[in-house]
PDB file of C-alpha atoms in Angstrom:
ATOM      1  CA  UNK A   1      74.328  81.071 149.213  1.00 44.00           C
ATOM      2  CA  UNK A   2      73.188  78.817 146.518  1.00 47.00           C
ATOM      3  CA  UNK A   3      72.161  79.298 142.656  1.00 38.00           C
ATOM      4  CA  UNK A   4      69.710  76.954 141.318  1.00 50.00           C
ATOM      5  CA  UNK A   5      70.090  76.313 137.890  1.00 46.00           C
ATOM      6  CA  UNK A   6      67.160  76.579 135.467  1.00 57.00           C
ATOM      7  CA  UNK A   7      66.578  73.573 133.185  1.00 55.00           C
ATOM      8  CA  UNK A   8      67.651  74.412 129.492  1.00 50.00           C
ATOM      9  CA  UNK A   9      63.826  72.797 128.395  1.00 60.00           C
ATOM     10  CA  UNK A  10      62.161  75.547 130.882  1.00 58.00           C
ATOM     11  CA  UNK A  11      63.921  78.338 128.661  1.00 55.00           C
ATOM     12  CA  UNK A  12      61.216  80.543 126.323  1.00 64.00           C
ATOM     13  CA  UNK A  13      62.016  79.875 122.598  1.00 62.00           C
ATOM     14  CA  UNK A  14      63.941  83.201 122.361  1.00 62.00           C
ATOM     15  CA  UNK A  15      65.684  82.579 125.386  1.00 56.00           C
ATOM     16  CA  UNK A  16      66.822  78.907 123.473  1.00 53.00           C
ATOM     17  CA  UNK A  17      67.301  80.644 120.904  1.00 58.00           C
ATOM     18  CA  UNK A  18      69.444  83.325 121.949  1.00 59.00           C
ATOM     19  CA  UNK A  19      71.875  80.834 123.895  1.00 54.00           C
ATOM     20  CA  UNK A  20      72.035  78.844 121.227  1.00 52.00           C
ATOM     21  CA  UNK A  21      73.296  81.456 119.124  1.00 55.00           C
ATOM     22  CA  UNK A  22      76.364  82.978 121.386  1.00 54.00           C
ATOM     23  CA  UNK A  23      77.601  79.144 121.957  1.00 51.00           C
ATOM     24  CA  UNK A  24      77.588  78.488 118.162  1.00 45.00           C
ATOM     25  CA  UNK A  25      79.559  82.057 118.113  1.00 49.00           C
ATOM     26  CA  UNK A  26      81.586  81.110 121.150  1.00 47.00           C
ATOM     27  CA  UNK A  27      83.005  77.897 119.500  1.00 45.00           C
ATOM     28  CA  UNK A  28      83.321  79.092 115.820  1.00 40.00           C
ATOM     29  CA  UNK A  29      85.530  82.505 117.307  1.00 47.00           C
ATOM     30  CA  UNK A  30      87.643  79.930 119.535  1.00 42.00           C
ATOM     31  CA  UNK A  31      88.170  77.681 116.449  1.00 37.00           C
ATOM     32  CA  UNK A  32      89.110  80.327 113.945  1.00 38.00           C
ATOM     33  CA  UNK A  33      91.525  81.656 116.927  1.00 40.00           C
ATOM     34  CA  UNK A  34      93.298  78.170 117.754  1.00 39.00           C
ATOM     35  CA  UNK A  35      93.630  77.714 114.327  1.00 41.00           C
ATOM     36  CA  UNK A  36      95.093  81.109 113.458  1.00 41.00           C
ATOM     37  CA  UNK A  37      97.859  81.094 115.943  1.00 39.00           C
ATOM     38  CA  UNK A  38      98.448  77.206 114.635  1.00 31.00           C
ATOM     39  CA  UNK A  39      99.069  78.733 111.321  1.00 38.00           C
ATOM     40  CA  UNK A  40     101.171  81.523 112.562  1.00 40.00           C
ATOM     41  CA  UNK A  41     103.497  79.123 114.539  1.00 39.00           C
ATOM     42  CA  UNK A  42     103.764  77.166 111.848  1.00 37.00           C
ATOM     43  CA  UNK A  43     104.693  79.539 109.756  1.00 44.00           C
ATOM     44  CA  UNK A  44     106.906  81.469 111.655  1.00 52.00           C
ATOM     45  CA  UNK A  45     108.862  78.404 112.831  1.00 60.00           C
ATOM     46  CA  UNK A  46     110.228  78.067 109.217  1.00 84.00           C
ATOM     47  CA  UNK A  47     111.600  81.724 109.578  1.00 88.00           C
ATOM     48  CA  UNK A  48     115.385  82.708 110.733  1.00 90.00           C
ATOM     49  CA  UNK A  49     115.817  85.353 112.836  1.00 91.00           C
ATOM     50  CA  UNK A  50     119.126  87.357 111.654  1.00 93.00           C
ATOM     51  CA  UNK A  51     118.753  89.966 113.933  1.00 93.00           C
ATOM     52  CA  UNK A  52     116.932  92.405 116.768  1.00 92.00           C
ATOM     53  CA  UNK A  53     113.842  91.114 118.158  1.00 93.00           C
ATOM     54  CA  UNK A  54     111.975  89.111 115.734  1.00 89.00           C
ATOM     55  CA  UNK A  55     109.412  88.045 118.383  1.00 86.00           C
ATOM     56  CA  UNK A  56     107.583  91.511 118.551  1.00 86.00           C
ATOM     57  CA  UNK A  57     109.940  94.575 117.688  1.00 91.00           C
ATOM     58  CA  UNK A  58     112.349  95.464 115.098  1.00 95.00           C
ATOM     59  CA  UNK A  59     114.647  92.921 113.467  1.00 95.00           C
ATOM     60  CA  UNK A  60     115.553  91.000 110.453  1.00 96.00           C
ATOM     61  CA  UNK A  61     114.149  87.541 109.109  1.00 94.00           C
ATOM     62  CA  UNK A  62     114.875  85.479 106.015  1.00 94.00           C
ATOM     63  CA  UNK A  63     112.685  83.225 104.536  1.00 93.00           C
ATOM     64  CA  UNK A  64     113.070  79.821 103.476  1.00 91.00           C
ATOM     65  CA  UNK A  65     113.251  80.546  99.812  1.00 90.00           C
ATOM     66  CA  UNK A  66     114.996  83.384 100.696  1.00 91.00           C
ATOM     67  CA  UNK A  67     113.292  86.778 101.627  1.00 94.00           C
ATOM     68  CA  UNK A  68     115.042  89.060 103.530  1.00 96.00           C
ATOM     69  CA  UNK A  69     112.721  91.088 105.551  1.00 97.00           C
ATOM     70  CA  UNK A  70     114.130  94.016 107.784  1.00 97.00           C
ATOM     71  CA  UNK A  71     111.934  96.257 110.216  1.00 96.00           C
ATOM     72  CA  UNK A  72     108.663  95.901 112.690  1.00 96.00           C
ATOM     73  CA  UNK A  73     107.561  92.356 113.531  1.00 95.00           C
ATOM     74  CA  UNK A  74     104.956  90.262 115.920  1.00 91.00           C
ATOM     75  CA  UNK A  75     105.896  86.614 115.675  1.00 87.00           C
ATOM     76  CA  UNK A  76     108.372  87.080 112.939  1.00 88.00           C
ATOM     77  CA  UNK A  77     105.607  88.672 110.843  1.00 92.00           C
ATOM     78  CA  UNK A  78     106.398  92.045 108.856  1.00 95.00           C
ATOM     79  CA  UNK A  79     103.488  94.512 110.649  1.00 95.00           C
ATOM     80  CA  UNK A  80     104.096  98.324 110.836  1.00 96.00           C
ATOM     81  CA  UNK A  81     107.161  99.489 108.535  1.00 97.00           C
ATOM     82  CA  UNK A  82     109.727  97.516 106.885  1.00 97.00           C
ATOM     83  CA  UNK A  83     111.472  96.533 103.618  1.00 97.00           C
ATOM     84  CA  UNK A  84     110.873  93.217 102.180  1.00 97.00           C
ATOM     85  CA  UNK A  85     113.800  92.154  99.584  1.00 97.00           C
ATOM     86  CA  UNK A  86     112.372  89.786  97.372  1.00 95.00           C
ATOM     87  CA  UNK A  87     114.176  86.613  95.387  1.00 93.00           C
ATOM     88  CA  UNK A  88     113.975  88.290  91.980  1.00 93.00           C
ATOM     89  CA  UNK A  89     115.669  91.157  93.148  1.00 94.00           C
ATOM     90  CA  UNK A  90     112.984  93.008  93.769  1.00 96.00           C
ATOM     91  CA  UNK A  91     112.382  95.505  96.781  1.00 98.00           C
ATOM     92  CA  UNK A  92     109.311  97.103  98.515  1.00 98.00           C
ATOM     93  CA  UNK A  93     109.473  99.219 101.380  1.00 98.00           C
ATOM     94  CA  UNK A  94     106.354 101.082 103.774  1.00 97.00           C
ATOM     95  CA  UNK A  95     103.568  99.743 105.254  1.00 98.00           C
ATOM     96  CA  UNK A  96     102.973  96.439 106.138  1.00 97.00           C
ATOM     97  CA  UNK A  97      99.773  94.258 108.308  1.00 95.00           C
ATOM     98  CA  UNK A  98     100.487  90.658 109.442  1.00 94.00           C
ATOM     99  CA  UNK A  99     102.181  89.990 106.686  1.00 93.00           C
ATOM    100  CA  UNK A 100     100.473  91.645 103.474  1.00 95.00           C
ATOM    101  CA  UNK A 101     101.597  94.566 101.787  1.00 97.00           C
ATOM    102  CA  UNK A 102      99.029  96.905 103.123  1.00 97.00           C
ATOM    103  CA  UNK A 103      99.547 101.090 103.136  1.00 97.00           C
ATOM    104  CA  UNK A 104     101.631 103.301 101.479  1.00 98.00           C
ATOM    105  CA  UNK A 105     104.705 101.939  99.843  1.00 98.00           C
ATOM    106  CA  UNK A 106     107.437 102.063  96.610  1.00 98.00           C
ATOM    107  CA  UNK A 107     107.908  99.023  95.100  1.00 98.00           C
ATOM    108  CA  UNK A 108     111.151  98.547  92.667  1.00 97.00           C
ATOM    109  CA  UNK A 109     110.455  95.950  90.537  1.00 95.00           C
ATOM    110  CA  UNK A 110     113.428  93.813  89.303  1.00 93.00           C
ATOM    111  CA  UNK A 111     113.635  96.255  86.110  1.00 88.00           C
ATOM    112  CA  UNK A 112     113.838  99.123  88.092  1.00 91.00           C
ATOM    113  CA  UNK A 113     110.481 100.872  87.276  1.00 93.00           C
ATOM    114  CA  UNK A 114     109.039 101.924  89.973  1.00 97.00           C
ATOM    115  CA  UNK A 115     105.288 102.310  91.866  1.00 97.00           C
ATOM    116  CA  UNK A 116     104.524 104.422  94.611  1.00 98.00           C
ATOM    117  CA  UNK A 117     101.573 104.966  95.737  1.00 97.00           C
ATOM    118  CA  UNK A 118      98.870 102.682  98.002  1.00 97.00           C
ATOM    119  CA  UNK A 119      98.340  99.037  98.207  1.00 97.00           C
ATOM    120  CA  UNK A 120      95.617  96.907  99.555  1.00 96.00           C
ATOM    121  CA  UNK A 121      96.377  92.951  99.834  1.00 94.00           C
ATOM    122  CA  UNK A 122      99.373  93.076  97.864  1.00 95.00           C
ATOM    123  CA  UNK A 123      97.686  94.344  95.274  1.00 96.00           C
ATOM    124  CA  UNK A 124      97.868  97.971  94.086  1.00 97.00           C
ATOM    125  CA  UNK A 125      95.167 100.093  95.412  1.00 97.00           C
ATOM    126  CA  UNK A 126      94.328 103.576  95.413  1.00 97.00           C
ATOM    127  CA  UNK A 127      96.182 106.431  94.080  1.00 97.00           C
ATOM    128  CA  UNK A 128      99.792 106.313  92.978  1.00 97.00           C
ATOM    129  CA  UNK A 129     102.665 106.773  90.092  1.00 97.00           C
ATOM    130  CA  UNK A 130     104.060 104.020  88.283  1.00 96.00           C
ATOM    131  CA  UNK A 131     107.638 105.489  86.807  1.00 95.00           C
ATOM    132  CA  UNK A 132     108.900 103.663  83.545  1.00 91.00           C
ATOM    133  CA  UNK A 133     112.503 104.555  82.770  1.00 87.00           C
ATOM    134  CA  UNK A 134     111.885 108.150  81.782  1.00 88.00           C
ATOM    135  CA  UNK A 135     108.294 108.319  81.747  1.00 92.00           C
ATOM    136  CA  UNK A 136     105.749 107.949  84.975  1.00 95.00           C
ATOM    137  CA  UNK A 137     102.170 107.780  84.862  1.00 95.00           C
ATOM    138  CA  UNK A 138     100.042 109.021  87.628  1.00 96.00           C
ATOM    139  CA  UNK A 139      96.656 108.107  88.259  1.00 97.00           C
ATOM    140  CA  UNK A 140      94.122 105.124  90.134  1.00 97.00           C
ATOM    141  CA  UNK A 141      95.123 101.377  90.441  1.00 97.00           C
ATOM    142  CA  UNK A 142      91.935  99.369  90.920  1.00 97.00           C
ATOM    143  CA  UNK A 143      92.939  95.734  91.999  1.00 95.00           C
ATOM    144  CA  UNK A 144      96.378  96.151  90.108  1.00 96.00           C
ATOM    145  CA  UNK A 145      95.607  97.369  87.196  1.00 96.00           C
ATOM    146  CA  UNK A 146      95.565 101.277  85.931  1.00 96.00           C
ATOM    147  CA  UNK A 147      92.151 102.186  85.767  1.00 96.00           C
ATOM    148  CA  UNK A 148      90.393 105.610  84.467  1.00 96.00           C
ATOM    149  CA  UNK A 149      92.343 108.524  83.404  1.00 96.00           C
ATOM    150  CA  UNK A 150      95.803 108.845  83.961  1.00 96.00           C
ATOM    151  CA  UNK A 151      98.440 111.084  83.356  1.00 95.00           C
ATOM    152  CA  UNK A 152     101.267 110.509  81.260  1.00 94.00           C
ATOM    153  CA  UNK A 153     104.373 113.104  82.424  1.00 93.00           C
ATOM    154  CA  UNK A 154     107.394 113.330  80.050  1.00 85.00           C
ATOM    155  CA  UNK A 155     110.533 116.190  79.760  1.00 79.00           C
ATOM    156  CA  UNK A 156     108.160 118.221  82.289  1.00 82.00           C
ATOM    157  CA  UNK A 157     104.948 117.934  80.261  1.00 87.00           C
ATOM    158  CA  UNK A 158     102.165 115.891  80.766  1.00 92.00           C
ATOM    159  CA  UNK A 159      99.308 114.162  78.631  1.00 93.00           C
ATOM    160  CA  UNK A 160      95.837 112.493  79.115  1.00 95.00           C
ATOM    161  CA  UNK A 161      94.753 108.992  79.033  1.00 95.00           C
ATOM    162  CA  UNK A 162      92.021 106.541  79.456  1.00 96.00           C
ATOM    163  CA  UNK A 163      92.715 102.732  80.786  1.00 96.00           C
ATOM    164  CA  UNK A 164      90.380 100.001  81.233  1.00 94.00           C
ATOM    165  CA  UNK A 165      91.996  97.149  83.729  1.00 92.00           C
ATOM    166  CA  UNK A 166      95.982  98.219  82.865  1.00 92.00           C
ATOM    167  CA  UNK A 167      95.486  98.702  79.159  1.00 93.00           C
ATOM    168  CA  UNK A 168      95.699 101.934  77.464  1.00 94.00           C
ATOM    169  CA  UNK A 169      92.494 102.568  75.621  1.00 95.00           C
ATOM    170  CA  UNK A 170      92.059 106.456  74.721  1.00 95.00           C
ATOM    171  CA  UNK A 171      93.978 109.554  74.401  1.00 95.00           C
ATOM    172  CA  UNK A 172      98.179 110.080  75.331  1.00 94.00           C
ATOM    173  CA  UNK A 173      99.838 106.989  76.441  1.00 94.00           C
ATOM    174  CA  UNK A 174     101.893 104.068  77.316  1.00 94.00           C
ATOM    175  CA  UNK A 175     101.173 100.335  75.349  1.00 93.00           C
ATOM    176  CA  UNK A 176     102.929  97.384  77.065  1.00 90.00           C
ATOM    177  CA  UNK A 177     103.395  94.304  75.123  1.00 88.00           C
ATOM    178  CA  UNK A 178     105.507  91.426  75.590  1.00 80.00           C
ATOM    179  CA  UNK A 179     109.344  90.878  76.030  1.00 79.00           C
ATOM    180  CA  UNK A 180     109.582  94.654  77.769  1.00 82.00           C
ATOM    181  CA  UNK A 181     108.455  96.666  74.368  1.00 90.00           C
ATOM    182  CA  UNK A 182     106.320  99.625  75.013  1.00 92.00           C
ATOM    183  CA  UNK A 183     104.466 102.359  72.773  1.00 94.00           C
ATOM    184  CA  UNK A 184     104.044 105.699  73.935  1.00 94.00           C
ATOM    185  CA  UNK A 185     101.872 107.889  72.113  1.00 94.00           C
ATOM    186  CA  UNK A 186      98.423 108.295  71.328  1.00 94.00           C
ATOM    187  CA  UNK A 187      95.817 105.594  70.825  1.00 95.00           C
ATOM    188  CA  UNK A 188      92.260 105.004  70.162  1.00 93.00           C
ATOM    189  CA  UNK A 189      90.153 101.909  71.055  1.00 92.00           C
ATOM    190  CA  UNK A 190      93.160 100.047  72.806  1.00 92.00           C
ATOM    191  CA  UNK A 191      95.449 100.443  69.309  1.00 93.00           C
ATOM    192  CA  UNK A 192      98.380 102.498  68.250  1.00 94.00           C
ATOM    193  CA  UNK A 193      96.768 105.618  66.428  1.00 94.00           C
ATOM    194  CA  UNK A 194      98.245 108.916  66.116  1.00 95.00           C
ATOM    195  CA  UNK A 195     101.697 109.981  66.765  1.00 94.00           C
ATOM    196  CA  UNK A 196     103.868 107.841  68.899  1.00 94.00           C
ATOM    197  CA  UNK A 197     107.139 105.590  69.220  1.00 94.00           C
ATOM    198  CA  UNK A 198     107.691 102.138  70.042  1.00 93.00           C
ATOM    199  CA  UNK A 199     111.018 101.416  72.424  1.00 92.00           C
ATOM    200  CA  UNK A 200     112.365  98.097  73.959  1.00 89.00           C
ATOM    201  CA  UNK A 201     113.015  97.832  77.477  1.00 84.00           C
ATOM    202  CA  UNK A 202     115.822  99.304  77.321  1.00 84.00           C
ATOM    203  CA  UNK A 203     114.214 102.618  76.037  1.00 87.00           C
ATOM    204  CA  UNK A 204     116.072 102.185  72.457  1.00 90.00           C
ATOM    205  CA  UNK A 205     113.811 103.924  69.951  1.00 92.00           C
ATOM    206  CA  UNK A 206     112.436 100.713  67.200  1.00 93.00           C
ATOM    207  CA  UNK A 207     110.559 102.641  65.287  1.00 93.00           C
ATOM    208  CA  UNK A 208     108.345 106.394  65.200  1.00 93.00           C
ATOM    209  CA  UNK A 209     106.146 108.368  63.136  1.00 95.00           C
ATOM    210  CA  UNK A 210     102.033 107.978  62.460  1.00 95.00           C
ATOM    211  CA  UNK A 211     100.303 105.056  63.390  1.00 93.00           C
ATOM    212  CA  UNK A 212      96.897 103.558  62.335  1.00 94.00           C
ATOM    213  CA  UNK A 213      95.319 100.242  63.736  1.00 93.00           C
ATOM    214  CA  UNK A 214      98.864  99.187  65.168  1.00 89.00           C
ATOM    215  CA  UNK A 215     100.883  99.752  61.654  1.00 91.00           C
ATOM    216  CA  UNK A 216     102.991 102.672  61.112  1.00 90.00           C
ATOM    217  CA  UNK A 217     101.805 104.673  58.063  1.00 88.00           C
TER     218      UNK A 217
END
């Protein structure tokens, strides 16, 4: 048996059209493909396998500047659950997706507070408690930063606050400012007003009482 083949000019228009359309598709999926697994070869090639099967299963990779990852992998890339121990000491474990934090998770940062809650991207996302030393505040994280009201918990007790993109604007309260110090009390319009403390990282009390427009009174 033999198949004639129709002449592309004796197509209709949507016919042409239509053709035209899934080979444009066809080549633009096959070059974002190629190009993907280039990357991931590439990338993956600069990554020591320590142990188990890196390749697709559990094991443990360092990175060149020197990463140590340890759970599920496909092609040396964290996907699935694992724990990711960073260069400046610090350490996230729980969900991961081709390589981006992506899930539930607890991250430790290198000062020891901790978040746990959901990420998106590597970014904070979702519900989740950030815990400062003594203090943890529960609430929202839109794109990584504290957003809406949040709760404030404390020797068993808790307290309300609003925050616009990380920063404490209204009500009960933590203020971070540079070099690790923090206020915790209340404030109004994104300043120290009302009762409250201000601690160094360390929490070491620097000084207490009433506040109003950032000076103690």
């Amino acid at each position: 048996m033999k198949f004639k083949l129709t002449p592309f000019c004796q197509f209709s228009k949507s016919q042409k059209i239509i053709l035209v359309t899934g080979l444009v598709l066809f080549l633009v999926g096959a070059i974002f493909y190629s190009n993907r697994k280039y990357r991931e070869n590439q990338f993956s090639d600069t990554i020591v396998c320590l142990s188990g099967d890196c390749a697709s299963g559990f094991g443990k990779i360092q990175y060149p500047s020197g990463e140590i990852y340890s759970g599920q992998l496909s092609n040396k890339i964290p996907n699935g659950k694992g724990k990711m121990e960073f260069k400046d000491k610090a350490i996230y474990e729980g969900d991961w997706e081709m390589g981006q934090i992506e899930g539930y998770g607890i991250y430790t940062y290198p000062d020891q507070n901790i978040f746990s809650g959901k990420f998106r991207k590597n970014k904070r996302e979702g519900f989740g408690k950030f815990t400062i030393g003594r203090y943890s505040i529960q609430g929202k994280w839109v794109k990584d930063f504290l957003e809406g009201e949040a709760l404030l918990g404390y020797e068993g007790k808790k307290w309300s606050g609003f925050y616009q993109k990380g920063k404490l604007i209204s009500g009960y309260g933590i203020l971070f400012y540079p070099e690790g110090k923090r206020y915790i009390g209340q404030a109004q319009s994104g300043k120290r007003n009302g009762i409250g403390h201000l601690e160094n990282g360390k929490g070491e009390i620097l000084e207490k009482g009433n506040w109003k427009d950032d000076r103690k009174i």
